[in-house]
mmCIF file of C-alpha atoms in Angstrom:
data_model
loop_
_atom_site.group_PDB
_atom_site.id
_atom_site.type_symbol
_atom_site.label_atom_id
_atom_site.label_comp_id
_atom_site.label_asym_id
_atom_site.label_seq_id
_atom_site.Cartn_x
_atom_site.Cartn_y
_atom_site.Cartn_z
ATOM 1 C CA MET T 1 100.549 102.237 102.015
ATOM 2 C CA GLY T 2 103.362 102.185 99.134
ATOM 3 C CA TYR T 3 101.155 100.762 96.048
ATOM 4 C CA VAL T 4 99.153 101.984 92.854
ATOM 5 C CA LEU T 5 96.147 100.368 92.017
ATOM 6 C CA LEU T 6 95.759 99.707 87.996
ATOM 7 C CA GLY T 7 92.741 97.969 87.207
ATOM 8 C CA SER T 8 92.321 95.042 89.591
ATOM 9 C CA ARG T 9 96.110 94.833 90.104
ATOM 10 C CA VAL T 10 98.005 96.191 93.090
ATOM 11 C CA VAL T 11 101.491 97.339 91.975
ATOM 12 C CA ALA T 12 103.946 97.948 94.756
ATOM 13 C CA MET T 13 105.976 100.960 94.838
ATOM 14 C CA VAL T 14 109.800 101.148 95.210
ATOM 15 C CA LYS T 15 111.947 103.903 97.045
ATOM 16 C CA ALA T 16 114.538 105.329 94.715
ATOM 17 C CA SER T 17 118.059 106.569 96.106
ATOM 18 C CA GLY T 18 116.649 110.310 96.010
ATOM 19 C CA GLY T 19 113.899 109.538 98.326
ATOM 20 C CA GLN T 20 111.251 109.418 95.808
ATOM 21 C CA TRP T 21 108.558 106.840 95.209
ATOM 22 C CA ASN T 22 108.649 105.098 91.893
ATOM 23 C CA VAL T 23 106.608 102.257 90.156
ATOM 24 C CA PRO T 24 108.420 99.419 88.356
ATOM 25 C CA GLU T 25 107.674 99.768 84.639
ATOM 26 C CA SER T 26 107.157 96.111 83.899
ATOM 27 C CA GLU T 27 104.379 95.776 86.585
ATOM 28 C CA VAL T 28 102.540 99.040 85.261
ATOM 29 C CA ARG T 29 102.792 97.477 81.589
ATOM 30 C CA ARG T 30 101.610 94.069 82.965
ATOM 31 C CA ALA T 31 98.649 95.753 84.728
ATOM 32 C CA ALA T 32 97.854 97.965 81.738
ATOM 33 C CA ALA T 33 97.793 94.895 79.390
ATOM 34 C CA GLY T 34 95.199 93.310 81.699
ATOM 35 C CA LEU T 35 93.075 96.508 81.924
ATOM 36 C CA SER T 36 93.162 97.006 78.128
ATOM 37 C CA ALA T 37 92.192 93.372 77.487
ATOM 38 C CA VAL T 38 88.739 94.071 79.292
ATOM 39 C CA GLU T 39 85.822 93.641 76.856
ATOM 40 C CA MET T 40 82.821 96.237 77.386
ATOM 41 C CA ASP T 41 79.314 95.861 76.147
ATOM 42 C CA CYS T 42 78.039 99.570 76.285
ATOM 43 C CA GLN T 43 74.533 98.360 76.246
ATOM 44 C CA ASP T 44 74.823 95.830 79.438
ATOM 45 C CA LEU T 45 74.730 98.474 82.315
ATOM 46 C CA VAL T 46 74.429 98.189 85.938
ATOM 47 C CA ARG T 47 73.026 100.645 88.303
ATOM 48 C CA ILE T 48 75.302 102.406 90.643
ATOM 49 C CA GLY T 49 73.014 104.894 92.179
ATOM 50 C CA PRO T 50 71.192 106.662 93.728
ATOM 51 C CA PHE T 51 69.286 104.332 95.969
ATOM 52 C CA ARG T 52 66.360 105.335 97.755
ATOM 53 C CA GLY T 53 66.843 105.111 101.626
ATOM 54 C CA ALA T 54 70.857 105.144 101.449
ATOM 55 C CA PRO T 55 72.698 106.299 104.536
ATOM 56 C CA GLN T 56 74.708 109.123 104.816
ATOM 57 C CA GLN T 57 78.100 108.510 102.947
ATOM 58 C CA GLN T 58 81.377 108.836 104.976
ATOM 59 C CA ARG T 59 84.241 110.393 103.409
ATOM 60 C CA ASN T 60 87.169 107.997 103.074
ATOM 61 C CA ASP T 61 91.017 108.500 102.958
ATOM 62 C CA GLY T 62 91.444 108.589 99.337
ATOM 63 C CA THR T 63 91.607 104.794 98.587
ATOM 64 C CA LEU T 64 89.218 103.203 96.098
ATOM 65 C CA LEU T 65 87.588 101.310 99.074
ATOM 66 C CA ARG T 66 83.983 101.730 98.790
ATOM 67 C CA TRP T 67 84.063 102.851 95.424
ATOM 68 C CA ARG T 68 80.231 102.853 94.734
ATOM 69 C CA GLN T 69 79.738 105.260 97.979
ATOM 70 C CA ARG T 70 82.439 107.461 96.652
ATOM 71 C CA SER T 71 81.278 107.886 93.059
ATOM 72 C CA THR T 72 77.567 108.376 94.442
ATOM 73 C CA ARG T 73 78.800 110.952 96.801
ATOM 74 C CA GLU T 74 80.924 112.679 94.024
ATOM 75 C CA LEU T 75 78.119 112.653 91.501
ATOM 76 C CA GLN T 76 75.730 114.333 94.164
ATOM 77 C CA GLU T 77 78.015 116.985 95.075
ATOM 78 C CA SER T 78 78.846 117.942 91.603
ATOM 79 C CA GLY T 79 76.537 120.461 90.297
ATOM 80 C CA ASP T 80 77.450 120.260 86.727
ATOM 81 C CA ARG T 81 78.272 116.702 85.352
ATOM 82 C CA GLU T 82 79.952 118.084 82.185
ATOM 83 C CA ARG T 83 82.135 120.959 84.222
ATOM 84 C CA ALA T 84 83.184 117.709 86.374
ATOM 85 C CA ALA T 85 83.914 115.480 83.716
ATOM 86 C CA ARG T 86 86.538 118.037 82.428
ATOM 87 C CA GLY T 87 87.989 117.916 85.799
ATOM 88 C CA GLU T 88 87.329 121.877 86.365
ATOM 89 C CA ASP T 89 85.673 120.912 89.821
ATOM 90 C CA GLY T 90 89.569 119.863 91.096
ATOM 91 C CA ARG T 91 88.551 116.346 91.866
ATOM 92 C CA PRO T 92 90.191 113.377 90.352
ATOM 93 C CA CYS T 93 88.066 111.310 88.046
ATOM 94 C CA HIS T 94 89.895 108.073 88.154
ATOM 95 C CA LEU T 95 89.467 104.974 90.087
ATOM 96 C CA ALA T 96 91.979 102.154 89.590
ATOM 97 C CA GLY T 97 92.847 103.808 86.504
ATOM 98 C CA ILE T 98 89.427 104.134 84.694
ATOM 99 C CA ASP T 99 88.078 107.543 83.859
ATOM 100 C CA TRP T 100 84.564 106.428 84.914
ATOM 101 C CA ARG T 101 82.949 109.488 84.404
ATOM 102 C CA ARG T 102 83.632 109.132 80.646
ATOM 103 C CA ILE T 103 81.634 106.148 80.618
ATOM 104 C CA LEU T 104 78.925 106.942 83.090
ATOM 105 C CA VAL T 105 75.363 106.966 81.631
ATOM 106 C CA GLU T 106 72.593 109.019 83.042
ATOM 107 C CA GLN T 107 68.849 107.912 82.670
ATOM 108 C CA THR T 108 65.807 109.555 83.878
ATOM 109 C CA ARG T 109 62.718 107.873 84.636
ATOM 110 C CA GLU T 110 59.421 109.411 84.005
ATOM 111 C CA GLY T 111 61.151 112.779 83.608
ATOM 112 C CA THR T 112 61.900 113.419 87.060
ATOM 113 C CA VAL T 113 64.157 110.702 88.816
ATOM 114 C CA ARG T 114 67.933 110.488 87.656
ATOM 115 C CA THR T 115 69.784 107.332 87.774
ATOM 116 C CA TRP T 116 73.520 106.550 87.139
ATOM 117 C CA TRP T 117 74.820 103.623 85.266
ATOM 118 C CA LEU T 118 78.233 102.052 84.347
ATOM 119 C CA PRO T 119 78.766 99.046 81.970
ATOM 120 C CA ARG T 120 78.993 95.697 83.638
ATOM 121 C CA ALA T 121 82.378 94.799 82.686
ATOM 122 C CA VAL T 122 83.692 98.097 84.512
ATOM 123 C CA VAL T 123 81.382 97.289 87.466
ATOM 124 C CA ARG T 124 83.083 93.853 87.831
ATOM 125 C CA LEU T 125 86.566 95.396 87.401
ATOM 126 C CA LEU T 126 86.148 97.948 90.021
ATOM 127 C CA ASP T 127 84.736 95.291 92.466
ATOM 128 C CA ALA T 128 87.654 93.239 91.698
ATOM 129 C CA ALA T 129 90.079 96.178 92.324
ATOM 130 C CA GLU T 130 88.242 97.067 95.671
ATOM 131 C CA HIS T 131 88.792 93.439 96.868
ATOM 132 C CA ALA T 132 92.497 93.501 95.842
ATOM 133 C CA GLU T 133 93.136 96.839 97.699
ATOM 134 C CA THR T 134 91.196 95.558 100.767
ATOM 135 C CA GLN T 135 93.317 92.537 100.922
ATOM 136 C CA TRP T 136 96.573 94.430 100.342
ATOM 137 C CA LEU T 137 95.810 96.916 103.052
ATOM 138 C CA HIS T 138 94.758 94.170 105.493
ATOM 139 C CA ALA T 139 97.958 92.480 104.978
ATOM 140 C CA ALA T 140 99.933 95.880 105.301
ATOM 141 C CA ARG T 141 98.193 96.602 108.466
ATOM 142 C CA THR T 142 98.696 93.242 109.914
ATOM 143 C CA ARG T 143 102.637 93.649 109.314
ATOM 144 C CA GLN T 144 102.464 96.869 110.874
ATOM 145 C CA ALA T 145 100.822 95.642 113.852
ATOM 146 C CA SER T 146 102.829 92.581 114.437
ATOM 147 C CA ALA T 147 105.808 94.618 114.305
ATOM 148 C CA VAL T 148 104.951 96.881 116.908
ATOM 149 C CA VAL T 149 103.609 94.297 119.313
ATOM 150 C CA THR T 150 106.932 92.837 120.864
ATOM 151 C CA GLU T 151 110.406 93.380 120.288
ATOM 152 C CA ARG T 152 112.520 90.525 119.641
ATOM 153 C CA PRO T 153 116.394 90.070 119.431
ATOM 154 C CA SER T 154 118.214 91.437 116.633
ATOM 155 C CA HIS T 155 118.399 88.166 114.562
ATOM 156 C CA HIS T 156 114.779 87.889 115.193
ATOM 157 C CA ARG T 157 114.149 91.330 113.846
ATOM 158 C CA GLN T 158 116.125 90.726 110.665
ATOM 159 C CA SER T 159 114.530 87.392 109.857
ATOM 160 C CA ARG T 160 111.035 89.315 110.478
ATOM 161 C CA ALA T 161 111.950 92.086 108.163
ATOM 162 C CA ALA T 162 113.082 89.418 105.558
ATOM 163 C CA ASP T 163 109.666 87.531 105.927
ATOM 164 C CA SER T 164 107.824 90.977 105.639
ATOM 165 C CA ARG T 165 109.610 91.921 102.276
ATOM 166 C CA GLN T 166 108.360 88.428 100.897
ATOM 167 C CA THR T 167 104.981 88.924 102.091
ATOM 168 C CA ALA T 168 104.609 92.193 100.471
ATOM 169 C CA SER T 169 104.254 90.916 96.953
ATOM 170 C CA PRO T 170 101.130 92.365 95.171
ATOM 171 C CA ASP T 171 100.336 88.853 93.852
ATOM 172 C CA CYS T 172 99.577 87.253 96.845
ATOM 173 C CA PRO T 173 98.905 89.580 100.018
ATOM 174 C CA THR T 174 96.612 86.860 101.515
ATOM 175 C CA ALA T 175 94.973 83.484 100.843
ATOM 176 C CA PRO T 176 93.259 82.980 97.662
ATOM 177 C CA LEU T 177 89.439 83.081 97.110
ATOM 178 C CA ARG T 178 87.695 79.514 97.100
ATOM 179 C CA PRO T 179 85.060 78.542 94.936
ATOM 180 C CA TYR T 180 81.596 78.136 96.366
ATOM 181 C CA ASN T 181 80.477 74.506 96.599
ATOM 182 C CA GLY T 182 77.129 74.688 98.240
ATOM 183 C CA GLU T 183 78.192 75.119 102.043
ATOM 184 C CA LEU T 184 75.037 77.143 102.735
ATOM 185 C CA GLU T 185 72.459 75.416 100.938
ATOM 186 C CA GLY T 186 69.294 74.761 102.978
ATOM 187 C CA GLN T 187 70.168 77.726 105.437
ATOM 188 C CA LEU T 188 67.745 80.627 106.277
ATOM 189 C CA TYR T 189 69.057 83.782 105.305
ATOM 190 C CA SER T 190 67.339 85.444 108.594
ATOM 191 C CA ALA T 191 69.764 83.122 110.604
ATOM 192 C CA LEU T 192 72.657 83.353 108.665
ATOM 193 C CA SER T 193 72.464 87.204 108.438
ATOM 194 C CA ARG T 194 72.523 87.384 112.226
ATOM 195 C CA LYS T 195 75.852 85.214 112.410
ATOM 196 C CA PRO T 196 78.956 87.246 113.591
ATOM 197 C CA GLY T 197 81.425 87.384 110.856
ATOM 198 C CA ILE T 198 79.222 86.491 107.865
ATOM 199 C CA SER T 199 80.337 89.074 105.739
ATOM 200 C CA ARG T 200 83.983 88.237 106.175
ATOM 201 C CA LYS T 201 83.009 84.808 105.383
ATOM 202 C CA VAL T 202 81.131 85.320 102.170
ATOM 203 C CA ALA T 203 84.176 87.513 100.894
ATOM 204 C CA GLU T 204 86.425 84.333 101.163
ATOM 205 C CA TRP T 205 84.252 82.824 98.183
ATOM 206 C CA THR T 206 84.174 83.558 94.447
ATOM 207 C CA CYS T 207 80.955 84.599 92.982
ATOM 208 C CA ALA T 208 78.787 81.489 92.498
ATOM 209 C CA VAL T 209 77.293 82.689 89.177
ATOM 210 C CA CYS T 210 80.197 84.223 87.047
ATOM 211 C CA ARG T 211 83.073 82.339 89.114
ATOM 212 C CA THR T 212 85.520 85.052 88.330
ATOM 213 C CA ALA T 213 84.791 88.257 90.763
ATOM 214 C CA PRO T 214 85.178 87.871 94.427
ATOM 215 C CA ALA T 215 81.782 87.608 96.210
ATOM 216 C CA THR T 216 80.171 90.553 98.357
ATOM 217 C CA VAL T 217 76.843 89.538 99.109
ATOM 218 C CA LEU T 218 74.931 86.760 100.101
ATOM 219 C CA ASP T 219 71.889 86.262 97.841
ATOM 220 C CA HIS T 220 68.682 84.779 99.101
ATOM 221 C CA CYS T 221 64.842 84.028 97.865
ATOM 222 C CA HIS T 222 62.609 86.305 99.491
ATOM 223 C CA GLU T 223 59.803 84.350 98.986
ATOM 224 C CA HIS T 224 61.013 81.387 101.060
ATOM 225 C CA GLY T 225 63.577 82.795 102.809
ATOM 226 C CA TYR T 226 66.445 80.449 101.961
ATOM 227 C CA ALA T 227 70.018 81.601 101.136
ATOM 228 C CA ARG T 228 71.117 80.941 97.766
ATOM 229 C CA ALA T 229 74.961 81.676 97.495
ATOM 230 C CA PRO T 230 77.344 84.250 97.621
ATOM 231 C CA VAL T 231 77.551 86.594 94.727
ATOM 232 C CA CYS T 232 79.388 89.563 93.266
ATOM 233 C CA HIS T 233 77.635 93.030 93.131
ATOM 234 C CA SER T 234 77.318 92.818 89.235
ATOM 235 C CA CYS T 235 75.617 89.232 89.265
ATOM 236 C CA ASN T 236 73.529 90.497 92.052
ATOM 237 C CA THR T 237 72.110 93.650 90.272
ATOM 238 C CA GLN T 238 71.793 91.577 87.143
ATOM 239 C CA GLU T 239 69.474 89.201 88.956
ATOM 240 C CA ARG T 240 67.382 91.785 90.725
ATOM 241 C CA PRO T 241 64.181 92.486 88.737
ATOM 242 C CA ASP T 242 63.838 96.051 87.607
ATOM 243 C CA HIS T 243 60.475 96.989 89.781
ATOM 244 C CA LEU T 244 58.470 100.075 88.937
ATOM 245 C CA TYR T 245 55.969 99.560 91.645
ATOM 246 C CA SER T 246 55.181 96.908 94.411
ATOM 247 C CA ASN T 247 53.558 94.564 91.743
ATOM 248 C CA ASP T 248 54.765 95.770 88.470
ATOM 249 C CA ILE T 249 58.361 95.307 86.970
ATOM 250 C CA ARG T 250 59.840 96.619 83.637
ATOM 251 C CA VAL T 251 61.398 93.541 81.861
ATOM 252 C CA ALA T 252 65.021 95.069 81.323
ATOM 253 C CA GLY T 253 67.248 94.351 78.502
ATOM 254 C CA HIS T 254 69.773 92.021 80.817
ATOM 255 C CA TYR T 255 66.855 89.286 80.722
ATOM 256 C CA ARG T 256 68.456 88.208 77.447
ATOM 257 C CA HIS T 257 71.504 87.132 79.351
ATOM 258 C CA LEU T 258 69.407 85.419 82.224
ATOM 259 C CA PHE T 259 67.117 83.419 79.566
ATOM 260 C CA HIS T 260 69.299 82.991 76.547
ATOM 261 C CA THR T 261 73.191 83.048 76.823
ATOM 262 C CA HIS T 262 73.491 81.944 80.595
ATOM 263 C CA THR T 263 70.252 80.333 81.156
ATOM 264 C CA ALA T 264 71.420 77.015 82.853
ATOM 265 C CA ASP T 265 73.594 78.992 85.373
ATOM 266 C CA TRP T 266 70.968 81.603 86.360
ATOM 267 C CA LEU T 267 68.248 78.645 86.677
ATOM 268 C CA ARG T 268 70.830 76.584 88.605
ATOM 269 C CA HIS T 269 71.197 79.706 91.012
ATOM 270 C CA TRP T 270 67.308 80.393 91.366
ATOM 271 C CA HIS T 271 66.893 76.721 92.299
ATOM 272 C CA ARG T 272 69.509 76.750 95.028
ATOM 273 C CA CYS T 273 66.473 77.753 97.029
ATOM 274 C CA PRO T 274 64.759 74.634 98.200
ATOM 275 C CA GLY T 275 61.458 76.264 97.872
ATOM 276 C CA CYS T 276 61.768 77.156 94.087
ATOM 277 C CA ARG T 277 63.598 74.057 93.330
ATOM 278 C CA ALA T 278 60.715 71.748 94.967
ATOM 279 C CA ARG T 279 58.000 73.768 93.460
ATOM 280 C CA THR T 280 59.822 73.956 90.145
ATOM 281 C CA THR T 281 59.242 77.444 89.599
ATOM 282 C CA LEU T 282 60.638 80.569 90.213
ATOM 283 C CA PRO T 283 59.927 83.744 92.561
ATOM 284 C CA LEU T 284 57.277 85.447 91.373
ATOM 285 C CA PRO T 285 58.887 88.656 89.912
ATOM 286 C CA HIS T 286 61.297 86.437 88.090
ATOM 287 C CA LEU T 287 58.387 84.150 86.861
ATOM 288 C CA ALA T 288 56.645 87.114 85.670
ATOM 289 C CA ALA T 289 59.598 88.601 83.912
ATOM 290 C CA TRP T 290 60.106 84.983 82.417
ATOM 291 C CA THR T 291 56.450 84.769 81.216
ATOM 292 C CA ALA T 292 56.764 88.386 79.641
ATOM 293 C CA TYR T 293 60.047 87.810 77.918
ATOM 294 C CA ILE T 294 59.561 83.917 76.774
ATOM 295 C CA ALA T 295 55.974 82.548 76.950
ATOM 296 C CA CYS T 296 54.551 85.889 75.459
ATOM 297 C CA ARG T 297 57.127 86.611 72.809
ATOM 298 C CA SER T 298 55.006 85.633 69.756
ATOM 299 C CA LEU T 299 52.662 88.338 70.883
ATOM 300 C CA ARG T 300 54.763 91.344 71.108
ATOM 301 C CA PRO T 301 54.528 93.731 68.112
ATOM 302 C CA THR T 302 57.521 94.360 65.995
ATOM 303 C CA HIS T 303 58.442 97.419 63.579
ATOM 304 C CA ARG T 304 60.746 97.586 60.684
ATOM 305 C CA ALA T 305 64.332 98.224 61.319
ATOM 306 C CA SER T 306 67.648 98.353 59.146
ATOM 307 C CA ARG T 307 67.959 94.772 59.738
ATOM 308 C CA GLY T 308 64.453 93.251 59.284
ATOM 309 C CA ARG T 309 62.146 93.543 62.157
ATOM 310 C CA GLU T 310 62.575 94.419 65.788
ATOM 311 C CA PRO T 311 60.604 94.009 69.036
ATOM 312 C CA CYS T 312 58.700 97.075 69.596
ATOM 313 C CA GLY T 313 58.567 99.205 72.799
ATOM 314 C CA VAL T 314 59.487 97.864 76.268
ATOM 315 C CA LEU T 315 57.996 94.979 78.005
ATOM 316 C CA ARG T 316 56.252 95.532 81.377
ATOM 317 C CA VAL T 317 54.308 92.795 83.591
ATOM 318 C CA SER T 318 52.089 93.331 86.859
ATOM 319 C CA TRP T 319 50.101 90.886 88.858
ATOM 320 C CA THR T 320 47.466 90.769 91.437
ATOM 321 C CA GLY T 321 47.636 88.486 94.378
ATOM 322 C CA SER T 322 50.583 86.516 95.145
ATOM 323 C CA GLN T 323 52.169 82.918 94.763
ATOM 324 C CA ASN T 324 50.610 81.908 98.206
ATOM 325 C CA THR T 325 47.149 82.301 96.578
ATOM 326 C CA PRO T 326 47.701 80.793 93.049
ATOM 327 C CA ARG T 327 43.938 80.538 91.948
ATOM 328 C CA SER T 328 43.606 84.269 92.371
ATOM 329 C CA CYS T 329 47.057 85.487 91.013
ATOM 330 C CA LEU T 330 47.084 86.787 87.425
ATOM 331 C CA LEU T 331 49.844 88.137 85.548
ATOM 332 C CA THR T 332 49.286 91.047 82.961
ATOM 333 C CA VAL T 333 51.820 91.692 80.207
ATOM 334 C CA THR T 334 51.852 95.015 78.462
ATOM 335 C CA VAL T 335 53.922 96.924 76.023
ATOM 336 C CA ASP T 336 55.077 100.486 76.950
ATOM 337 C CA PHE T 337 56.156 103.187 74.382
ATOM 338 C CA CYS T 338 54.683 101.186 71.443
ATOM 339 C CA PRO T 339 53.782 103.460 68.202
ATOM 340 C CA SER T 340 50.626 101.137 67.848
ATOM 341 C CA GLY T 341 49.366 101.718 71.314
ATOM 342 C CA GLU T 342 51.090 102.720 74.557
ATOM 343 C CA HIS T 343 50.387 100.369 77.405
ATOM 344 C CA ARG T 344 48.995 98.095 74.859
ATOM 345 C CA VAL T 345 47.788 94.679 76.655
ATOM 346 C CA LEU T 346 49.398 91.604 75.303
ATOM 347 C CA ALA T 347 48.166 88.627 77.570
ATOM 348 C CA GLN T 348 46.669 88.096 80.973
ATOM 349 C CA VAL T 349 47.978 84.646 82.064
ATOM 350 C CA PRO T 350 46.859 83.032 85.698
ATOM 351 C CA TYR T 351 49.698 82.067 87.929
ATOM 352 C CA ARG T 352 49.295 78.390 87.601
ATOM 353 C CA GLU T 353 49.247 78.470 83.609
ATOM 354 C CA ALA T 354 52.549 80.376 83.703
ATOM 355 C CA ALA T 355 54.186 78.057 86.255
ATOM 356 C CA GLY T 356 53.164 75.013 84.072
ATOM 357 C CA GLN T 357 54.475 76.579 81.033
ATOM 358 C CA PHE T 358 57.794 77.454 82.988
ATOM 359 C CA ARG T 359 58.149 73.820 83.915
ATOM 360 C CA THR T 360 57.722 72.545 80.416
ATOM 361 C CA TRP T 361 60.348 75.238 79.344
ATOM 362 C CA LEU T 362 62.795 74.212 81.995
ATOM 363 C CA ALA T 363 62.772 70.648 81.059
ATOM 364 C CA GLU T 364 63.249 71.359 77.508
ATOM 365 C CA THR T 365 65.894 74.103 78.160
ATOM 366 C CA ALA T 366 67.966 73.061 81.101
ATOM 367 C CA PRO T 367 67.082 69.100 81.670
ATOM 368 C CA ALA T 368 69.773 68.766 84.251
ATOM 369 C CA VAL T 369 68.109 71.549 86.515
ATOM 370 C CA ALA T 370 64.526 70.125 85.901
ATOM 371 C CA SER T 371 65.798 66.768 86.842
ATOM 372 C CA ALA T 372 66.924 68.074 90.306
ATOM 373 C CA ALA T 373 63.555 69.617 91.047
ATOM 374 C CA GLY T 374 60.064 68.234 91.719
ATOM 375 C CA PRO T 375 57.288 67.828 94.365
ATOM 376 C CA ASP T 376 58.754 64.945 95.938
ATOM 377 C CA ARG T 377 61.308 67.237 98.020
ATOM 378 C CA LEU T 378 59.021 69.086 100.172
ATOM 379 C CA ASP T 379 60.044 67.803 103.532
ATOM 380 C CA ASP T 380 62.097 70.549 105.009
ATOM 381 C CA LEU T 381 60.062 73.596 103.546
ATOM 382 C CA PRO T 382 58.251 75.998 105.894
ATOM 383 C CA ALA T 383 54.620 75.351 106.342
ATOM 384 C CA GLN T 384 53.900 79.171 105.737
ATOM 385 C CA PRO T 385 55.787 80.603 102.799
ATOM 386 C CA ARG T 386 57.144 84.316 103.351
ATOM 387 C CA PRO T 387 55.369 86.937 101.261
ATOM 388 C CA VAL T 388 57.354 88.469 98.486
ATOM 389 C CA ILE T 389 59.080 91.470 99.322
ATOM 390 C CA ALA T 390 58.750 93.592 96.385
ATOM 391 C CA ASP T 391 60.192 96.732 97.046
ATOM 392 C CA THR T 392 63.775 96.660 96.138
ATOM 393 C CA SER T 393 64.566 100.251 95.576
ATOM 394 C CA GLY T 394 66.896 100.466 98.682
ATOM 395 C CA GLU T 395 70.558 100.993 99.002
ATOM 396 C CA GLY T 396 71.066 97.151 99.957
ATOM 397 C CA LEU T 397 71.792 95.315 96.754
ATOM 398 C CA ALA T 398 71.781 92.202 98.817
ATOM 399 C CA LEU T 399 67.637 92.116 98.648
ATOM 400 C CA PHE T 400 67.838 89.572 95.945
#
């Protein structure tokens, strides 16, 4: 198609006099500068696979399109990661100029299941690169199709060729993305997901949370069934609870961003669901994570470290019942891998108490979000809320 992808920038190739294709050095340097400016937190990781129940991956034509499926397939096919990382298996290890195998993190859960993770900044960059390439290919194929459909007089063909050269600019192949302004608010996800062309419409927005990357999925609340907003893959995985079992989650490290540095943005996003906003609460898995991470913070044991004392172990929270039966719903907060006692129980918090503590914290932490919530906005809520869909281990990251 006459282009090279470097980071999230498409660089058009130029045909030299000898018939060889070259890339303008100035464009390469500009793309490289953008790629070098990306700040990466090696502790902030996003899971890229494997996912249970994933469909059989199809081979593509060598482009970056579907980079998640391509990287997952290559990881599953390579028997030895070290050998593959050195390039001895003959496969290119680069995606958009990024040697993703060198920064790949492998984790093993309970000694059996292996998972693959990449830094969040890299995931966002690859998502942006995939979007840019998709737009470029779409524009190129549209130009090719329009050139073949009809034949016009010579002066029309010359003007068409001039227009085609102008539209081939890598900076503006198609219309720019637009910010999300609540166009889908109050609509049920079950109805939206069945509308034709909804995926294409979602891809026209920027992510409603980070407001930088292109949106790829429509996030929705599983407890009430309402669509929240279009988000990118990175924000979608960041928001997704780390489920161990159907009613048991591990409070992963990314919650420090959700409940500290980007609190107002995430609370506003969760309250895009009319059900959560009217009841001034969170979906049960998120409320459980908040209870363990914020409400029970003073109960968590600590141990000595080089810089004072650090929280010990990994937080885990399980619950019985559901938000539909608040009288019998109980949250149990424990600490795994703690030297003073593995699976140590920190607290057992009734659902209503946890929800009350969250309302108080919300009013103090994000008053603007709290003022938009309240029990006087129950008119349009369904009479029977949907039950929690707890199994999020499937390949579709649009679950949350």
